[in-house]
PDB file of C-alpha atoms and ligand atoms in Angstrom:
ATOM      1  CA  SER A  17       9.455 -39.292  26.214  1.00 77.00           C
ATOM      2  CA  ALA A  18       9.067 -39.110  22.224  1.00 94.00           C
ATOM      3  CA  LEU A  19       9.495 -35.949  21.461  1.00 98.00           C
ATOM      4  CA  LEU A  20       8.698 -37.172  17.916  1.00 98.00           C
ATOM      5  CA  GLU A  21       7.948 -39.860  15.752  1.00 98.00           C
ATOM      6  CA  VAL A  22       7.890 -40.942  12.527  1.00 98.00           C
ATOM      7  CA  ARG A  23       6.823 -44.334  10.922  1.00 98.00           C
ATOM      8  CA  ASP A  24       7.155 -46.343   7.452  1.00 98.00           C
ATOM      9  CA  LEU A  25       8.010 -42.341   5.328  1.00 98.00           C
ATOM     10  CA  PHE A  26       8.369 -43.111   2.221  1.00 98.00           C
ATOM     11  CA  LYS A  27       9.321 -40.095   0.287  1.00 98.00           C
ATOM     12  CA  THR A  28       9.081 -40.511  -4.175  1.00 98.00           C
ATOM     13  CA  TYR A  29      10.575 -36.822  -5.588  1.00 97.00           C
ATOM     14  CA  GLY A  30       8.684 -36.688  -9.363  1.00 94.00           C
ATOM     15  CA  SER A  31       6.470 -39.474 -11.083  1.00 92.00           C
ATOM     16  CA  GLY A  32       7.146 -42.418 -13.751  1.00 92.00           C
ATOM     17  CA  GLU A  33      10.552 -42.982 -15.534  1.00 92.00           C
ATOM     18  CA  THR A  34      12.472 -39.726 -13.977  1.00 92.00           C
ATOM     19  CA  ALA A  35      11.092 -40.591 -10.257  1.00 96.00           C
ATOM     20  CA  THR A  36      13.421 -40.818  -7.529  1.00 96.00           C
ATOM     21  CA  ARG A  37      12.371 -42.665  -4.600  1.00 96.00           C
ATOM     22  CA  VAL A  38      14.408 -41.246  -1.405  1.00 98.00           C
ATOM     23  CA  LEU A  39      12.694 -42.606   2.070  1.00 98.00           C
ATOM     24  CA  ARG A  40      11.829 -46.364   1.515  1.00 97.00           C
ATOM     25  CA  GLY A  41      10.027 -46.954   5.095  1.00 97.00           C
ATOM     26  CA  LEU A  42      12.135 -44.820   7.463  1.00 98.00           C
ATOM     27  CA  SER A  43      10.870 -45.283  10.619  1.00 98.00           C
ATOM     28  CA  LEU A  44      12.200 -43.309  13.883  1.00 98.00           C
ATOM     29  CA  ARG A  45      11.873 -42.548  17.293  1.00 98.00           C
ATOM     30  CA  LEU A  46      13.429 -39.326  19.438  1.00 98.00           C
ATOM     31  CA  GLU A  47      13.399 -39.111  22.672  1.00 98.00           C
ATOM     32  CA  ALA A  48      12.963 -35.580  24.420  1.00 97.00           C
ATOM     33  CA  GLY A  49      16.614 -33.841  25.559  1.00 97.00           C
ATOM     34  CA  GLU A  50      18.754 -35.775  22.310  1.00 98.00           C
ATOM     35  CA  MET A  51      21.584 -34.849  20.541  1.00 98.00           C
ATOM     36  CA  ALA A  52      21.906 -36.553  17.975  1.00 98.00           C
ATOM     37  CA  ALA A  53      23.652 -37.037  14.695  1.00 98.00           C
ATOM     38  CA  LEU A  54      22.170 -38.031  11.116  1.00 98.00           C
ATOM     39  CA  LEU A  55      25.009 -40.015   9.017  1.00 96.00           C
ATOM     40  CA  GLY A  56      24.446 -41.346   6.104  1.00 93.00           C
ATOM     41  CA  PRO A  57      26.560 -40.954   2.139  1.00 90.00           C
ATOM     42  CA  SER A  58      25.624 -38.107   0.159  1.00 90.00           C
ATOM     43  CA  GLY A  59      21.776 -38.476  -1.514  1.00 92.00           C
ATOM     44  CA  ALA A  60      20.799 -41.075   1.222  1.00 94.00           C
ATOM     45  CA  GLY A  61      17.625 -39.202   1.803  1.00 96.00           C
ATOM     46  CA  LYS A  62      19.167 -36.531   5.102  1.00 96.00           C
ATOM     47  CA  SER A  63      17.972 -33.456   3.792  1.00 96.00           C
ATOM     48  CA  THR A  64      14.620 -34.769   3.064  1.00 97.00           C
ATOM     49  CA  LEU A  65      14.012 -36.155   6.457  1.00 98.00           C
ATOM     50  CA  LEU A  66      15.247 -33.319   8.309  1.00 98.00           C
ATOM     51  CA  THR A  67      12.437 -31.364   5.654  1.00 97.00           C
ATOM     52  CA  ILE A  68      10.192 -33.530   6.637  1.00 98.00           C
ATOM     53  CA  LEU A  69      10.735 -33.192  10.286  1.00 98.00           C
ATOM     54  CA  GLY A  70      10.653 -29.587  10.462  1.00 98.00           C
ATOM     55  CA  THR A  71       7.085 -29.916   8.256  1.00 97.00           C
ATOM     56  CA  LEU A  72       8.540 -27.769   5.590  1.00 96.00           C
ATOM     57  CA  MET A  73       7.183 -30.933   3.191  1.00 97.00           C
ATOM     58  CA  LYS A  74       4.817 -33.780   3.808  1.00 97.00           C
ATOM     59  CA  PRO A  75       5.986 -36.989   2.926  1.00 98.00           C
ATOM     60  CA  THR A  76       4.388 -38.915   0.152  1.00 97.00           C
ATOM     61  CA  SER A  77       3.181 -41.913   3.023  1.00 98.00           C
ATOM     62  CA  GLY A  78       3.553 -42.468   6.648  1.00 98.00           C
ATOM     63  CA  SER A  79       2.919 -41.159  10.160  1.00 98.00           C
ATOM     64  CA  TYR A  80       4.742 -38.070  11.253  1.00 98.00           C
ATOM     65  CA  GLU A  81       3.712 -37.088  15.448  1.00 98.00           C
ATOM     66  CA  MET A  82       5.728 -34.384  17.693  1.00 98.00           C
ATOM     67  CA  LEU A  83       4.426 -33.457  20.917  1.00 97.00           C
ATOM     68  CA  GLY A  84       1.666 -35.704  20.422  1.00 96.00           C
ATOM     69  CA  VAL A  85       0.252 -33.869  17.414  1.00 97.00           C
ATOM     70  CA  ASP A  86      -0.296 -34.931  14.363  1.00 98.00           C
ATOM     71  CA  MET A  87       1.653 -33.573  11.418  1.00 98.00           C
ATOM     72  CA  ILE A  88       0.040 -35.413   8.743  1.00 98.00           C
ATOM     73  CA  SER A  89      -3.021 -34.275   8.836  1.00 97.00           C
ATOM     74  CA  ALA A  90      -2.259 -30.715   9.984  1.00 97.00           C
ATOM     75  CA  ASP A  91      -3.012 -27.579   7.487  1.00 97.00           C
ATOM     76  CA  ASP A  92      -0.372 -25.365   6.455  1.00 96.00           C
ATOM     77  CA  ARG A  93      -1.226 -22.890   8.596  1.00 96.00           C
ATOM     78  CA  ALA A  94      -1.514 -24.879  11.846  1.00 97.00           C
ATOM     79  CA  LEU A  95       2.173 -26.363  10.542  1.00 97.00           C
ATOM     80  CA  THR A  96       3.407 -23.200  10.368  1.00 95.00           C
ATOM     81  CA  ASP A  97       2.306 -22.267  14.026  1.00 95.00           C
ATOM     82  CA  PHE A  98       3.578 -24.864  15.354  1.00 97.00           C
ATOM     83  CA  ARG A  99       7.417 -24.547  12.981  1.00 96.00           C
ATOM     84  CA  ASN A 100       7.553 -21.262  14.089  1.00 93.00           C
ATOM     85  CA  ALA A 101       6.903 -22.022  18.087  1.00 94.00           C
ATOM     86  CA  HIS A 102       8.535 -25.475  18.139  1.00 97.00           C
ATOM     87  CA  ILE A 103      11.319 -25.821  16.011  1.00 97.00           C
ATOM     88  CA  GLY A 104      14.532 -23.841  15.131  1.00 96.00           C
ATOM     89  CA  PHE A 105      16.962 -24.851  11.661  1.00 96.00           C
ATOM     90  CA  VAL A 106      20.373 -24.362  11.031  1.00 95.00           C
ATOM     91  CA  PHE A 107      21.343 -24.817   7.470  1.00 87.00           C
ATOM     92  CA  GLN A 108      25.194 -25.334   5.638  1.00 82.00           C
ATOM     93  CA  PHE A 109      25.061 -22.004   4.213  1.00 78.00           C
ATOM     94  CA  HIS A 110      23.591 -20.299   7.304  1.00 73.00           C
ATOM     95  CA  ASN A 111      21.128 -17.701   5.131  1.00 87.00           C
ATOM     96  CA  LEU A 112      21.983 -14.473   7.549  1.00 94.00           C
ATOM     97  CA  LEU A 113      21.433 -11.184   5.853  1.00 95.00           C
ATOM     98  CA  PRO A 114      24.647 -10.170   5.382  1.00 96.00           C
ATOM     99  CA  ASP A 115      24.852  -6.404   5.740  1.00 96.00           C
ATOM    100  CA  PHE A 116      22.408  -6.816   9.105  1.00 96.00           C
ATOM    101  CA  THR A 117      23.768  -7.039  12.104  1.00 97.00           C
ATOM    102  CA  ALA A 118      24.415  -9.947  14.198  1.00 97.00           C
ATOM    103  CA  LEU A 119      22.058  -9.090  16.579  1.00 97.00           C
ATOM    104  CA  GLU A 120      19.162  -7.915  13.617  1.00 96.00           C
ATOM    105  CA  ASN A 121      20.179 -12.054  11.912  1.00 96.00           C
ATOM    106  CA  VAL A 122      18.472 -13.215  15.661  1.00 97.00           C
ATOM    107  CA  ILE A 123      16.019 -11.197  16.388  1.00 96.00           C
ATOM    108  CA  PHE A 124      14.455 -10.406  12.488  1.00 90.00           C
ATOM    109  CA  PRO A 125      12.727 -13.191  11.851  1.00 84.00           C
ATOM    110  CA  VAL A 126      10.806 -13.278  15.303  1.00 86.00           C
ATOM    111  CA  ALA A 127       9.995  -9.292  14.927  1.00 86.00           C
ATOM    112  CA  VAL A 128       9.252  -9.528  11.450  1.00 84.00           C
ATOM    113  CA  ARG A 129       6.684 -11.859  12.526  1.00 83.00           C
ATOM    114  CA  GLU A 130       5.064 -10.009  15.696  1.00 84.00           C
ATOM    115  CA  GLY A 131       5.317  -7.054  13.257  1.00 86.00           C
ATOM    116  CA  ARG A 132       7.477  -5.194  16.584  1.00 89.00           C
ATOM    117  CA  GLU A 133      10.852  -5.701  18.129  1.00 89.00           C
ATOM    118  CA  THR A 134      10.097  -6.010  21.899  1.00 90.00           C
ATOM    119  CA  PRO A 135      13.023  -4.713  24.717  1.00 92.00           C
ATOM    120  CA  ALA A 136      12.217  -8.660  25.537  1.00 92.00           C
ATOM    121  CA  ALA A 137      13.155  -9.910  22.117  1.00 93.00           C
ATOM    122  CA  ARG A 138      16.592  -7.559  22.279  1.00 94.00           C
ATOM    123  CA  ALA A 139      17.593  -9.337  25.960  1.00 95.00           C
ATOM    124  CA  ARG A 140      17.063 -12.645  24.514  1.00 94.00           C
ATOM    125  CA  SER A 141      19.041 -12.545  21.211  1.00 96.00           C
ATOM    126  CA  ARG A 142      21.862 -10.656  23.000  1.00 97.00           C
ATOM    127  CA  ASP A 143      22.209 -12.488  25.784  1.00 95.00           C
ATOM    128  CA  LEU A 144      21.629 -15.870  22.776  1.00 95.00           C
ATOM    129  CA  LEU A 145      24.780 -14.517  21.153  1.00 96.00           C
ATOM    130  CA  VAL A 146      26.451 -14.114  24.643  1.00 96.00           C
ATOM    131  CA  ARG A 147      26.736 -17.695  24.767  1.00 93.00           C
ATOM    132  CA  MET A 148      27.873 -18.412  21.539  1.00 93.00           C
ATOM    133  CA  GLY A 149      30.482 -16.715  22.795  1.00 94.00           C
ATOM    134  CA  LEU A 150      29.830 -13.623  20.355  1.00 96.00           C
ATOM    135  CA  ALA A 151      30.145 -10.859  23.123  1.00 97.00           C
ATOM    136  CA  ASP A 152      32.251  -8.522  20.746  1.00 97.00           C
ATOM    137  CA  ARG A 153      30.712  -9.383  17.286  1.00 97.00           C
ATOM    138  CA  ILE A 154      26.688  -9.057  18.837  1.00 98.00           C
ATOM    139  CA  ASP A 155      27.135  -5.153  16.206  1.00 97.00           C
ATOM    140  CA  PHE A 156      28.582  -6.635  13.806  1.00 98.00           C
ATOM    141  CA  PRO A 157      27.820  -7.016  10.065  1.00 98.00           C
ATOM    142  CA  THR A 158      27.578 -10.603   9.700  1.00 97.00           C
ATOM    143  CA  ALA A 159      29.360 -10.144   6.380  1.00 96.00           C
ATOM    144  CA  SER A 160      32.654  -9.143   8.532  1.00 97.00           C
ATOM    145  CA  LEU A 161      32.355 -12.657  10.199  1.00 96.00           C
ATOM    146  CA  SER A 162      33.965 -15.696   9.858  1.00 94.00           C
ATOM    147  CA  GLY A 163      32.971 -19.229   8.498  1.00 93.00           C
ATOM    148  CA  GLY A 164      32.469 -19.832  12.589  1.00 93.00           C
ATOM    149  CA  GLN A 165      30.983 -16.726  14.513  1.00 95.00           C
ATOM    150  CA  LYS A 166      28.342 -16.671  11.349  1.00 95.00           C
ATOM    151  CA  GLN A 167      27.242 -20.454  12.290  1.00 94.00           C
ATOM    152  CA  ARG A 168      27.262 -19.544  15.609  1.00 95.00           C
ATOM    153  CA  VAL A 169      25.056 -16.481  14.925  1.00 96.00           C
ATOM    154  CA  ALA A 170      23.126 -18.922  12.709  1.00 96.00           C
ATOM    155  CA  VAL A 171      22.658 -21.534  16.460  1.00 96.00           C
ATOM    156  CA  ALA A 172      21.758 -18.395  18.017  1.00 96.00           C
ATOM    157  CA  ARG A 173      18.679 -17.613  16.023  1.00 96.00           C
ATOM    158  CA  ALA A 174      17.288 -21.330  15.420  1.00 96.00           C
ATOM    159  CA  LEU A 175      17.211 -21.036  19.003  1.00 96.00           C
ATOM    160  CA  MET A 176      15.300 -17.354  19.536  1.00 94.00           C
ATOM    161  CA  ASN A 177      11.786 -18.577  19.909  1.00 91.00           C
ATOM    162  CA  GLY A 178      13.009 -21.445  22.176  1.00 93.00           C
ATOM    163  CA  PRO A 179      11.875 -24.427  19.991  1.00 96.00           C
ATOM    164  CA  GLU A 180      11.961 -28.436  21.718  1.00 98.00           C
ATOM    165  CA  LEU A 181      13.956 -29.544  18.273  1.00 98.00           C
ATOM    166  CA  VAL A 182      16.500 -28.126  16.331  1.00 98.00           C
ATOM    167  CA  LEU A 183      16.557 -29.394  12.887  1.00 98.00           C
ATOM    168  CA  ALA A 184      20.881 -28.982  12.283  1.00 97.00           C
ATOM    169  CA  ASP A 185      21.301 -29.904   8.075  1.00 95.00           C
ATOM    170  CA  GLU A 186      25.141 -30.167   7.496  1.00 93.00           C
ATOM    171  CA  PRO A 187      25.821 -26.655  10.194  1.00 93.00           C
ATOM    172  CA  THR A 188      29.557 -27.269  10.289  1.00 92.00           C
ATOM    173  CA  GLY A 189      29.946 -28.415   6.380  1.00 89.00           C
ATOM    174  CA  ASN A 190      32.008 -25.543   5.484  1.00 86.00           C
ATOM    175  CA  LEU A 191      34.038 -25.376   8.358  1.00 90.00           C
ATOM    176  CA  ASP A 192      37.064 -25.895   9.776  1.00 91.00           C
ATOM    177  CA  ARG A 193      37.605 -28.563  12.558  1.00 93.00           C
ATOM    178  CA  ALA A 194      38.147 -26.401  15.128  1.00 92.00           C
ATOM    179  CA  SER A 195      35.691 -23.605  14.453  1.00 91.00           C
ATOM    180  CA  ALA A 196      33.194 -26.903  14.247  1.00 93.00           C
ATOM    181  CA  MET A 197      34.249 -28.641  17.070  1.00 94.00           C
ATOM    182  CA  GLN A 198      33.463 -25.312  18.221  1.00 92.00           C
ATOM    183  CA  VAL A 199      29.912 -25.424  17.283  1.00 93.00           C
ATOM    184  CA  MET A 200      29.354 -28.533  18.801  1.00 95.00           C
ATOM    185  CA  ASP A 201      31.019 -27.528  22.145  1.00 94.00           C
ATOM    186  CA  LEU A 202      28.276 -24.770  21.766  1.00 93.00           C
ATOM    187  CA  ILE A 203      25.790 -27.193  20.817  1.00 96.00           C
ATOM    188  CA  GLY A 204      26.041 -29.576  23.256  1.00 96.00           C
ATOM    189  CA  GLU A 205      26.250 -26.742  26.291  1.00 95.00           C
ATOM    190  CA  ILE A 206      22.536 -25.717  25.125  1.00 95.00           C
ATOM    191  CA  ASN A 207      21.260 -29.191  24.511  1.00 97.00           C
ATOM    192  CA  ARG A 208      22.578 -30.426  28.004  1.00 97.00           C
ATOM    193  CA  LYS A 209      21.493 -27.006  30.235  1.00 95.00           C
ATOM    194  CA  GLU A 210      18.053 -26.163  28.231  1.00 94.00           C
ATOM    195  CA  GLY A 211      17.592 -29.439  27.386  1.00 96.00           C
ATOM    196  CA  THR A 212      16.678 -29.052  23.514  1.00 98.00           C
ATOM    197  CA  THR A 213      16.953 -31.772  21.289  1.00 98.00           C
ATOM    198  CA  PHE A 214      18.864 -31.967  18.587  1.00 98.00           C
ATOM    199  CA  LEU A 215      18.984 -33.550  15.742  1.00 98.00           C
ATOM    200  CA  ILE A 216      22.317 -32.427  13.505  1.00 98.00           C
ATOM    201  CA  SER A 217      23.207 -34.285   9.825  1.00 96.00           C
ATOM    202  CA  THR A 218      26.867 -34.619   8.706  1.00 93.00           C
ATOM    203  CA  HIS A 219      29.033 -36.936   6.841  1.00 87.00           C
ATOM    204  CA  ASP A 220      31.378 -36.172   8.932  1.00 90.00           C
ATOM    205  CA  GLU A 221      32.146 -39.106  11.684  1.00 91.00           C
ATOM    206  CA  LYS A 222      34.199 -37.107  14.228  1.00 92.00           C
ATOM    207  CA  ILE A 223      31.339 -34.176  14.099  1.00 94.00           C
ATOM    208  CA  ALA A 224      29.203 -37.438  14.748  1.00 96.00           C
ATOM    209  CA  ALA A 225      30.532 -39.250  17.394  1.00 96.00           C
ATOM    210  CA  SER A 226      30.522 -35.897  18.773  1.00 95.00           C
ATOM    211  CA  CYS A 227      26.938 -36.346  19.662  1.00 97.00           C
ATOM    212  CA  ARG A 228      25.145 -38.799  22.188  1.00 96.00           C
ATOM    213  CA  ARG A 229      23.357 -40.780  19.515  1.00 98.00           C
ATOM    214  CA  GLN A 230      24.047 -41.882  16.381  1.00 98.00           C
ATOM    215  CA  ILE A 231      21.414 -42.465  13.933  1.00 98.00           C
ATOM    216  CA  GLU A 232      22.593 -44.079  10.545  1.00 96.00           C
ATOM    217  CA  VAL A 233      20.551 -43.856   7.121  1.00 96.00           C
ATOM    218  CA  GLY A 234      20.250 -45.500   3.945  1.00 95.00           C
ATOM    219  CA  ASP A 235      18.845 -47.443   1.444  1.00 91.00           C
ATOM    220  CA  GLY A 236      15.480 -45.191   2.258  1.00 96.00           C
ATOM    221  CA  MET A 237      15.701 -46.099   5.616  1.00 97.00           C
ATOM    222  CA  VAL A 238      17.522 -46.660   9.435  1.00 97.00           C
ATOM    223  CA  THR A 239      20.267 -48.942   9.151  1.00 94.00           C
ATOM    224  CA  GLY A 240      21.524 -48.566  12.468  1.00 86.00           C
TER     225      GLY A 240
HETATM  226  P1  LIG B  22      21.237 -36.543   1.626  1.00 89.27           P
HETATM  227  O1  LIG B  22      20.956 -34.801   2.000  1.00 89.27           O
HETATM  228  O2  LIG B  22      21.336 -37.360   2.281  1.00 89.27           O
HETATM  229  O3  LIG B  22      22.814 -35.731   1.013  1.00 89.27           O
HETATM  230  P2  LIG B  22      18.392 -35.235  -0.168  1.00 89.27           P
HETATM  231  O4  LIG B  22      17.408 -35.355   0.635  1.00 89.27           O
HETATM  232  O5  LIG B  22      19.481 -33.938  -0.634  1.00 89.27           O
HETATM  233  O6  LIG B  22      19.731 -36.386   0.377  1.00 89.27           O
HETATM  234  O7  LIG B  22      18.371 -36.460  -1.321  1.00 89.27           O
HETATM  235  C1  LIG B  22      17.849 -37.379  -1.321  1.00 89.27           C
HETATM  236  C2  LIG B  22      18.046 -37.551  -3.253  1.00 89.27           C
HETATM  237  O8  LIG B  22      16.817 -37.161  -3.480  1.00 89.27           O
HETATM  238  C3  LIG B  22      19.217 -37.173  -4.405  1.00 89.27           C
HETATM  239  O9  LIG B  22      18.636 -37.776  -4.891  1.00 89.27           O
HETATM  240  C4  LIG B  22      18.338 -36.052  -4.256  1.00 89.27           C
HETATM  241  O10 LIG B  22      19.080 -35.922  -5.862  1.00 89.27           O
HETATM  242  C5  LIG B  22      16.438 -36.113  -4.542  1.00 89.27           C
HETATM  243  N1  LIG B  22      16.411 -35.080  -4.433  1.00 89.27           N
HETATM  244  C6  LIG B  22      16.478 -33.904  -3.631  1.00 89.27           C
HETATM  245  N2  LIG B  22      15.140 -33.385  -3.464  1.00 89.27           N
HETATM  246  C7  LIG B  22      14.877 -33.285  -4.466  1.00 89.27           C
HETATM  247  C8  LIG B  22      13.586 -32.576  -5.318  1.00 89.27           C
HETATM  248  N3  LIG B  22      13.208 -31.459  -5.071  1.00 89.27           N
HETATM  249  N4  LIG B  22      13.313 -32.999  -6.629  1.00 89.27           N
HETATM  250  C9  LIG B  22      14.193 -34.351  -7.065  1.00 89.27           C
HETATM  251  N5  LIG B  22      14.694 -35.108  -6.410  1.00 89.27           N
HETATM  252  C10 LIG B  22      15.184 -34.260  -4.835  1.00 89.27           C
HETATM  253  P1  LIG B  23       4.432 -18.555   5.966  1.00 89.27           P
HETATM  254  O1  LIG B  23       4.070 -18.367   4.227  1.00 89.27           O
HETATM  255  O2  LIG B  23       3.002 -18.429   6.321  1.00 89.27           O
HETATM  256  O3  LIG B  23       4.948 -17.449   6.313  1.00 89.27           O
HETATM  257  P2  LIG B  23       6.227 -20.082   6.144  1.00 89.27           P
HETATM  258  O4  LIG B  23       6.336 -21.976   5.274  1.00 89.27           O
HETATM  259  O5  LIG B  23       6.852 -19.638   4.222  1.00 89.27           O
HETATM  260  O6  LIG B  23       5.079 -19.591   5.884  1.00 89.27           O
HETATM  261  O7  LIG B  23       7.308 -19.911   6.663  1.00 89.27           O
HETATM  262  C1  LIG B  23       7.282 -20.170   8.096  1.00 89.27           C
HETATM  263  C2  LIG B  23       8.915 -20.356   8.319  1.00 89.27           C
HETATM  264  O8  LIG B  23       8.939 -21.561   8.438  1.00 89.27           O
HETATM  265  C3  LIG B  23       9.718 -19.074   8.764  1.00 89.27           C
HETATM  266  O9  LIG B  23       9.564 -18.349   9.778  1.00 89.27           O
HETATM  267  C4  LIG B  23      10.710 -19.508   8.106  1.00 89.27           C
HETATM  268  O10 LIG B  23      11.892 -19.666   9.237  1.00 89.27           O
HETATM  269  C5  LIG B  23      10.629 -20.897   8.249  1.00 89.27           C
HETATM  270  N1  LIG B  23      10.614 -21.914   6.899  1.00 89.27           N
HETATM  271  C6  LIG B  23      10.216 -21.976   5.926  1.00 89.27           C
HETATM  272  N2  LIG B  23      10.524 -22.239   4.448  1.00 89.27           N
HETATM  273  C7  LIG B  23      11.811 -22.593   5.216  1.00 89.27           C
HETATM  274  C8  LIG B  23      12.908 -23.331   4.375  1.00 89.27           C
HETATM  275  N3  LIG B  23      12.551 -23.310   3.131  1.00 89.27           N
HETATM  276  N4  LIG B  23      14.001 -23.264   5.365  1.00 89.27           N
HETATM  277  C9  LIG B  23      13.888 -22.730   6.690  1.00 89.27           C
HETATM  278  N5  LIG B  23      13.130 -22.158   7.089  1.00 89.27           N
HETATM  279  C10 LIG B  23      12.076 -21.935   6.856  1.00 89.27           C
END
């Protein structure tokens, strides 16, 4: 069944002479449980699309429905609640707090939101870090971890709330091939075992090939 569907998305940054028309009638449907790569040259609008799908920005026009909810008419408060409950994010530059441990980084967003750190949340963060192959790094500050290890902490953090959808913007962009494939393998395992849907932007053909579906963006639309 459809996890989300966008139709006829347009996104223009700026206006007048300097307007940049990035998305121009983009339509896309993601089924629950998909593991999809988002491909396209730099500047094609991959980050723009992920930001819109993540409900962090609204399109200039077009429709967006996820889990049966209309994301266009929803107000900011509703979108924040929806995002916290259903969507996880992984970025190229992981955005971890360097002086905090791996465990603290994973638990921090949830603890801040709920105003407390529950034993259940601690147990879940530990479990996720173990599954990411980081059992022996749980209590190390993330500044001391390798690039690939940091990115696996970021994946664990994105999974903390059990999101249906994880949006990853060039998650392996600054990793060597071996670390990149290890991150992709772990993402693939979560996808298979939990049914979490992943949409992963990349300009690396090998990374894209490790996903079950490839979605190509060009000229502001899905071209393949
Ligand atoms: P990609 O992720 O495929 O590299 P982006 O979505 O980052 O593409 O960018 C698409 C285009 O939109 C680029 O030309 C970029 O310069 C422009 N752009 C992105 N964000 C902004 C912004 N906040 N303001 C103005 N232009 C932007
Ligand atoms: P509020 O200001 O109501 O707390 P925000 O939109 O600032 O709402 O944040 C809600 C959640 O969305 C945060 O927990 C954060 O993880 C995520 N979030 C917000 N902005 C971004 C962003 N630019 N990149 C990634 N995640 C973001």
